[in-house]
Short mmCIF file of C-alpha atoms in Angstrom, two decimals:
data_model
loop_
_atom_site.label_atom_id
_atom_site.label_comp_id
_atom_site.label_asym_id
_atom_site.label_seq_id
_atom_site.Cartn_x
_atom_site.Cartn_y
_atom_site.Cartn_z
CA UNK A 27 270.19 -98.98 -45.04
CA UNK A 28 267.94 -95.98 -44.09
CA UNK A 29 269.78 -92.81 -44.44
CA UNK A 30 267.57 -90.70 -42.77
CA UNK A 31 268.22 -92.91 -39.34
CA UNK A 32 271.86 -93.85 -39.90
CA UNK A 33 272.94 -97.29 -37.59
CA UNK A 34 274.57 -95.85 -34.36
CA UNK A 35 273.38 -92.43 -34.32
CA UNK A 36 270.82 -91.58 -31.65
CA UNK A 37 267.84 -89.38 -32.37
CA UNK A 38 266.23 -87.47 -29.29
CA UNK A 39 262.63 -88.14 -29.12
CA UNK A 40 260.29 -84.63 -28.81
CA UNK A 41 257.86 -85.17 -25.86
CA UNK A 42 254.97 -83.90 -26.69
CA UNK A 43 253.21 -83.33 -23.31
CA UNK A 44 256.05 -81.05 -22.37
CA UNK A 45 255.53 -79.00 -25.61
CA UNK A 46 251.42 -78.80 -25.12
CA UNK A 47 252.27 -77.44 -21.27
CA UNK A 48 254.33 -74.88 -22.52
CA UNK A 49 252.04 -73.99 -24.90
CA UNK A 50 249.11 -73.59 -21.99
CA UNK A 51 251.92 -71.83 -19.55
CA UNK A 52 252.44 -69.19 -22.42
CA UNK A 53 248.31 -68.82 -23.43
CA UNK A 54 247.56 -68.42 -19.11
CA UNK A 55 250.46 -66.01 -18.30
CA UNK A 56 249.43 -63.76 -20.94
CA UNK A 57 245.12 -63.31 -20.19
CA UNK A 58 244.72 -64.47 -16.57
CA UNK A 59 244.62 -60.99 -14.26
CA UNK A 60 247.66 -60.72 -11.36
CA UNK A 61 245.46 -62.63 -8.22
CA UNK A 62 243.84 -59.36 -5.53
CA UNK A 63 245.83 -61.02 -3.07
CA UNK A 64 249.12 -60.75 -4.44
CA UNK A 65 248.57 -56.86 -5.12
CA UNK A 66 248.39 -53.21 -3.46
CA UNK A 67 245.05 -52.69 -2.13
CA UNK A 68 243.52 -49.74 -4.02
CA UNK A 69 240.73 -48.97 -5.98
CA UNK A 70 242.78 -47.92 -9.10
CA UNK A 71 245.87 -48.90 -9.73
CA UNK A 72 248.29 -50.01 -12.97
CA UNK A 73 248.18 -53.67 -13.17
CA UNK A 74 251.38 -55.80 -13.49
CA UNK A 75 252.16 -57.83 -16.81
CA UNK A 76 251.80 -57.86 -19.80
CA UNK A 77 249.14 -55.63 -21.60
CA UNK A 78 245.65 -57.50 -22.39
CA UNK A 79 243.91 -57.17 -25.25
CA UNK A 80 240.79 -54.98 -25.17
CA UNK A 81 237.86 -56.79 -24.33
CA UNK A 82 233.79 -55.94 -23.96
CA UNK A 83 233.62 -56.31 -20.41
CA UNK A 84 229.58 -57.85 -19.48
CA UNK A 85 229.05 -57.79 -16.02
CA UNK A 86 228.25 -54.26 -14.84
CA UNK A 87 229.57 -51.56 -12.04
CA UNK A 88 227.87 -52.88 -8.45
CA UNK A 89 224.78 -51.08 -7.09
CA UNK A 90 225.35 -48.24 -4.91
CA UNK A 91 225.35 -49.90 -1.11
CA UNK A 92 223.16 -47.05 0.42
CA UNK A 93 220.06 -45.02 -0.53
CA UNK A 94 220.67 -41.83 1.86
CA UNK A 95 217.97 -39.18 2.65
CA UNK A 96 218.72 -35.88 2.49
CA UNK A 97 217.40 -32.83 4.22
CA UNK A 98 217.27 -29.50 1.91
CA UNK A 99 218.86 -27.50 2.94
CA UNK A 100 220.72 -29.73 4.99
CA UNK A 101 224.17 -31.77 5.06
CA UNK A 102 225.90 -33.69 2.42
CA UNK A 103 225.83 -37.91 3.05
CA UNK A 104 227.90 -40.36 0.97
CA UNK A 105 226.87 -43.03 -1.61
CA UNK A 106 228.66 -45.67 -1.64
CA UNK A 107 229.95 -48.14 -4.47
CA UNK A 108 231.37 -51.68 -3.53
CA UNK A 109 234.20 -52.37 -5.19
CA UNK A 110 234.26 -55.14 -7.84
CA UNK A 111 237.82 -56.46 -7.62
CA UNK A 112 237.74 -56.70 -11.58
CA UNK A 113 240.95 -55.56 -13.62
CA UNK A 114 239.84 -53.40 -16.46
CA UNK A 115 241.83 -53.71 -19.79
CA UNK A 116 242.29 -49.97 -20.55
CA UNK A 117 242.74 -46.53 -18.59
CA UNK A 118 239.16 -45.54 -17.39
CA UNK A 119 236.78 -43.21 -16.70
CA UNK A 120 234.20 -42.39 -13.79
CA UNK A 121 231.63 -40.10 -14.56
CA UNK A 122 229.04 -39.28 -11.61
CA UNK A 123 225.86 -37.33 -12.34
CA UNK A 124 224.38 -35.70 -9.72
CA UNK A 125 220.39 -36.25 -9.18
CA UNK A 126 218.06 -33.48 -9.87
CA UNK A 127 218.32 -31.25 -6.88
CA UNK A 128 221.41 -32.40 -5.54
CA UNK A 129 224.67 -31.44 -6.12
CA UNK A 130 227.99 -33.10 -5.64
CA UNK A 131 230.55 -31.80 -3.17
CA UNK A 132 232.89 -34.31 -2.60
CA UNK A 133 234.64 -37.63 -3.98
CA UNK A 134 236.49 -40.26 -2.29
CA UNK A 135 238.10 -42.35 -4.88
CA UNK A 136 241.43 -43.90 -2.89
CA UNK A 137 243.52 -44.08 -6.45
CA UNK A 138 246.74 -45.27 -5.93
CA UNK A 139 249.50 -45.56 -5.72
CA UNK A 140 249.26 -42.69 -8.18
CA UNK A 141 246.70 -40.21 -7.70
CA UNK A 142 244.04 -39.87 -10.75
CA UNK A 143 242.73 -36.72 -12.17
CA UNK A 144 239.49 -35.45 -10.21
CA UNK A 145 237.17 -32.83 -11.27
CA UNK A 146 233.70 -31.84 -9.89
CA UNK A 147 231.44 -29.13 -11.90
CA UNK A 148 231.24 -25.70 -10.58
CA UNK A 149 227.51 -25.75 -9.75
CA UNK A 150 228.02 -29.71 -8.58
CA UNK A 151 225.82 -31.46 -11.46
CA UNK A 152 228.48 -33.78 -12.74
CA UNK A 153 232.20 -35.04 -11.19
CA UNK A 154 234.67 -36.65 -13.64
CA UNK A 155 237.96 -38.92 -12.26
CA UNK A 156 239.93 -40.74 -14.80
CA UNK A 157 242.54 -42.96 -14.53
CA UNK A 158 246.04 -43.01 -15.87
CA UNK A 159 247.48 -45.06 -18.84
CA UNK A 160 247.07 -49.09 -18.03
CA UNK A 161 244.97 -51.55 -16.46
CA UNK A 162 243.99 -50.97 -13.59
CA UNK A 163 241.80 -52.42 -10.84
CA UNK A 164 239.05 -51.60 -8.49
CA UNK A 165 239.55 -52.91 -4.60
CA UNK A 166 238.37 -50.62 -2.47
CA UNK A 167 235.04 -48.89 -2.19
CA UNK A 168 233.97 -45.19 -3.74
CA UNK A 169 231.95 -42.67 -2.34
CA UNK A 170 230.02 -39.36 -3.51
CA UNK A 171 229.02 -37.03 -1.18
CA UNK A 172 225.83 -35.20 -2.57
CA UNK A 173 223.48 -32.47 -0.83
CA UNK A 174 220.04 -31.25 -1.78
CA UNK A 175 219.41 -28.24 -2.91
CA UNK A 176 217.24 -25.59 -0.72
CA UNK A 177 214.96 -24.96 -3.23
CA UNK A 178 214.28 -28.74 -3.89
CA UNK A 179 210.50 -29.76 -4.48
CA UNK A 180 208.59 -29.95 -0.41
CA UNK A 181 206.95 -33.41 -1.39
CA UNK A 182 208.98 -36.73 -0.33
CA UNK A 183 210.31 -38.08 -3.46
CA UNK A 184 213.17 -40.14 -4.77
CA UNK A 185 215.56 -38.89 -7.73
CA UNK A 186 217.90 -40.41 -9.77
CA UNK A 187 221.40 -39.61 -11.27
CA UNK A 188 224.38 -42.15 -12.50
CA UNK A 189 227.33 -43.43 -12.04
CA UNK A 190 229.03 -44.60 -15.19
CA UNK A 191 232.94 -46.37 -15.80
CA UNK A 192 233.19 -46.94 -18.92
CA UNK A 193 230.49 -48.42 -20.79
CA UNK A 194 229.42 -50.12 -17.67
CA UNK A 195 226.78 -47.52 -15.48
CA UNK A 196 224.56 -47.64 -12.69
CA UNK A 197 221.55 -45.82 -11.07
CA UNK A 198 222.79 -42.79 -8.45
CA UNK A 199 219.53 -42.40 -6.18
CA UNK A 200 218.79 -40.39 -3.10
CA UNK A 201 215.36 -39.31 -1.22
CA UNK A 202 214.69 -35.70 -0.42
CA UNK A 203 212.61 -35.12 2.72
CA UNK A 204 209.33 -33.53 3.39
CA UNK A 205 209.96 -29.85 3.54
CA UNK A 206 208.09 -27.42 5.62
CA UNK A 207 206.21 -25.01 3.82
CA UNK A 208 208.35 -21.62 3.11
CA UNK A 209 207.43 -18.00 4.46
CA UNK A 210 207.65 -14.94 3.08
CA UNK A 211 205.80 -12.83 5.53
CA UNK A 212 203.50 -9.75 3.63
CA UNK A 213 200.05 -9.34 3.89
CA UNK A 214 198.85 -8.91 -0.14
CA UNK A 215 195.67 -7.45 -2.26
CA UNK A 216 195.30 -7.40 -5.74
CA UNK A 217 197.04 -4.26 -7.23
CA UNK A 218 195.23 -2.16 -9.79
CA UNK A 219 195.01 -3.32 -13.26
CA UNK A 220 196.14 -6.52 -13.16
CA UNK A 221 199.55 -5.07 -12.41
CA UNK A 222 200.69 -7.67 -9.08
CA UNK A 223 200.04 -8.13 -5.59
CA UNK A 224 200.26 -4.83 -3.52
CA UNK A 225 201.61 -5.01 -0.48
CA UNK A 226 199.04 -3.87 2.66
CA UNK A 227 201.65 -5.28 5.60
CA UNK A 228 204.94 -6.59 6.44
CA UNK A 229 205.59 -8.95 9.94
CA UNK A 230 208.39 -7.43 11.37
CA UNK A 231 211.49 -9.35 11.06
CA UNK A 232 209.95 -11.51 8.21
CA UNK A 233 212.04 -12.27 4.99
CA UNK A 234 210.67 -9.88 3.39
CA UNK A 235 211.00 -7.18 5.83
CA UNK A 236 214.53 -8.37 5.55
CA UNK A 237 214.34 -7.77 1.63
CA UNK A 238 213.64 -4.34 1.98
CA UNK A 239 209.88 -4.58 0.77
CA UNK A 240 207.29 -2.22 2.74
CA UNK A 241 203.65 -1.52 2.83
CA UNK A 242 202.71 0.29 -0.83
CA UNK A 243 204.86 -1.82 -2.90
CA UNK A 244 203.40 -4.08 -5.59
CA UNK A 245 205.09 -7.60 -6.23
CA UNK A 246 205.50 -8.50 -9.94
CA UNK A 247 207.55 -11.25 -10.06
CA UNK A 248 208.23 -13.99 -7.54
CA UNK A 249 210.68 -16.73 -8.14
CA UNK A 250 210.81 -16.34 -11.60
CA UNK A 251 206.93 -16.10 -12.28
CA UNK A 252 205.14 -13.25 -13.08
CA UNK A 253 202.82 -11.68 -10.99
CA UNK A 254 199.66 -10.27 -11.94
CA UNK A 255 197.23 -10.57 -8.68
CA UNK A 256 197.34 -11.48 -4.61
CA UNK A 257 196.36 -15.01 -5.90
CA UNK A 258 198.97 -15.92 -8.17
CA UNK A 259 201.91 -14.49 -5.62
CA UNK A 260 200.20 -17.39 -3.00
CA UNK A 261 200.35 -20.11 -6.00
CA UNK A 262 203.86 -19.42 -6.27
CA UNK A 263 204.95 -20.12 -3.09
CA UNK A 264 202.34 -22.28 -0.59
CA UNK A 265 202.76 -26.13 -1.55
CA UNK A 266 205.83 -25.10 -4.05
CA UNK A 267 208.61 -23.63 -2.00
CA UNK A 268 209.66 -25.05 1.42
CA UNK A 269 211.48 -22.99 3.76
CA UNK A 270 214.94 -22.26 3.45
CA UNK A 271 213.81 -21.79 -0.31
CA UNK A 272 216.53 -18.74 -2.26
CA UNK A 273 213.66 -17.08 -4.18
CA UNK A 274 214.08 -13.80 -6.30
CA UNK A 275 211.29 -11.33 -5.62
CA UNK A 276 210.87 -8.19 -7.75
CA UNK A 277 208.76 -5.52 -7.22
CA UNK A 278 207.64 -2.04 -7.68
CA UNK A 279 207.48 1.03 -5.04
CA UNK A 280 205.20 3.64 -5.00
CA UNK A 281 207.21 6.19 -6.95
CA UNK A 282 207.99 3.60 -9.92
CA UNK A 283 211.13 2.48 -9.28
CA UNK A 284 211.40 -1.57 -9.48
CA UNK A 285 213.31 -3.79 -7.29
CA UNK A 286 214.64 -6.96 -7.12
CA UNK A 287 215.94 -9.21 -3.65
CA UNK A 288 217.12 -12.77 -3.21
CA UNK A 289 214.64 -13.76 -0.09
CA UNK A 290 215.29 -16.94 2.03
CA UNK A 291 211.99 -18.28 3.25
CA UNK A 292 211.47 -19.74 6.59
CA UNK A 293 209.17 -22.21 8.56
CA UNK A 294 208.04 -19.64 11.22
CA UNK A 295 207.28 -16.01 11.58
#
């Protein structure tokens, strides 16, 4: 007689394809994302279930859908990002950095349904959103709103900043126009002694009639250079600054005193 199988009693028999489908239920339910389609559409929102464990996420943020070109001085115009309809493991962070001459002015980053923390630089060079505590996922698109700056370059050129989320970044580009070449409106000689660039006329109505500067005084520093001759006051402005150009001027009058005006330069006189 066996005694581990006595005559009469019935064992149950363990089926083991029902255990192994548990098994994959359990593995699936806990690592496979809640489906887009089955959740609020946002670009950042907590994500339902159970928390994942972190992971190194490969793929990287989507290129910007837009390169816009930007006057300066002229309007803001939005980049946009497409969303990626991934579902990040841990709260996150956007970081945008402006490209040189440009500066951010506005972010629209459609968190919800709770609003995230935004924050954009005084002087516009960087804007930081972060996220709250949990996943979260990103469904709809972003957008940065940048401007050039007036005293950007005159030549055509393309610049680049960043977005980054993460570890994950991506280039942040615009194109500056062609600029028109700045005015300042004096008539100039070489001052005595190497000293600046004295001052023989003014066009009425100029900017730097405006500024205050007259006939007699000597220029000895223009936007930040100094000044030592008619020559070098010319270098600092024609094929450098284009109009619309905030410049600082500083210069000397006739009875010694020195002077110093923030001149806007324009395309015509």
């Amino acid at each position: 007689m066996n005694l581990n199988n006595p005559v009469g009693v019935h064992r149950p028999r363990v089926r083991r394809t029902a255990v192994t489908a548990c098994l994959v239920s359990a593995v699936l339910t806990a690592t496979v994302f809640t489906p887009a389609a089955a959740a609020p559409a946002s670009s950042t929102f907590p994500a339902a279930g159970p928390a994942a464990a972190a992971t190194v996420l490969s793929a990287r943020v989507e290129p910007q859908q837009e390169v816009p070109e930007l006057d300066a001085p002229g309007a803001a115009e939005p980049v946009t990002y497409p969303p990626d309809h991934r579902t990040r493991p841990t709260s996150g962070t956007f970081v945008f950095t402006a490209p040189p001459h440009t500066r951010i002015t506005r972010l629209e980053m459609n968190c919800r349904p709770r609003p995230c923390a935004e924050a954009i630089a005084t002087d516009g060079s960087t804007a930081t959103v972060r996220m709250g505590p949990g996943r979260w996922r990103w469904n709809l698109p972003v957008r940065v709103w940048l401007q050039a700056t007036p005293n950007a370059p005159m030549q055509r050129a393309r610049y680049s900043g960043n977005l980054s989320v993460d570890s994950e970044r991506q280039p942040l580009d615009v194109i500056i126009t062609e600029g028109r070449q700045g005015l300042f409106g004096v008539v100039r000689e070489d001052a005595p002694n190497n000293s600046g660039a004295l001052v023989s006329d003014v066009v009425p109505g100029s900017p730097a009639d405006k500024a205050g500067i007259r006939p007699g005084d000597v220029i000895v520093s223009f936007n930040g250079r100094v000044i030592t001759n008619a020559r070098e006051q010319s270098a600092a402005r024609v094929g450098v600054l284009r109009a619309g150009a905030v410049v600082p001027v500083t210069y000397r009058r006739p009875d010694g005193s020195v002077r110093t005006a923030e001149v806007t330069l324009v395309d015509t006189l």
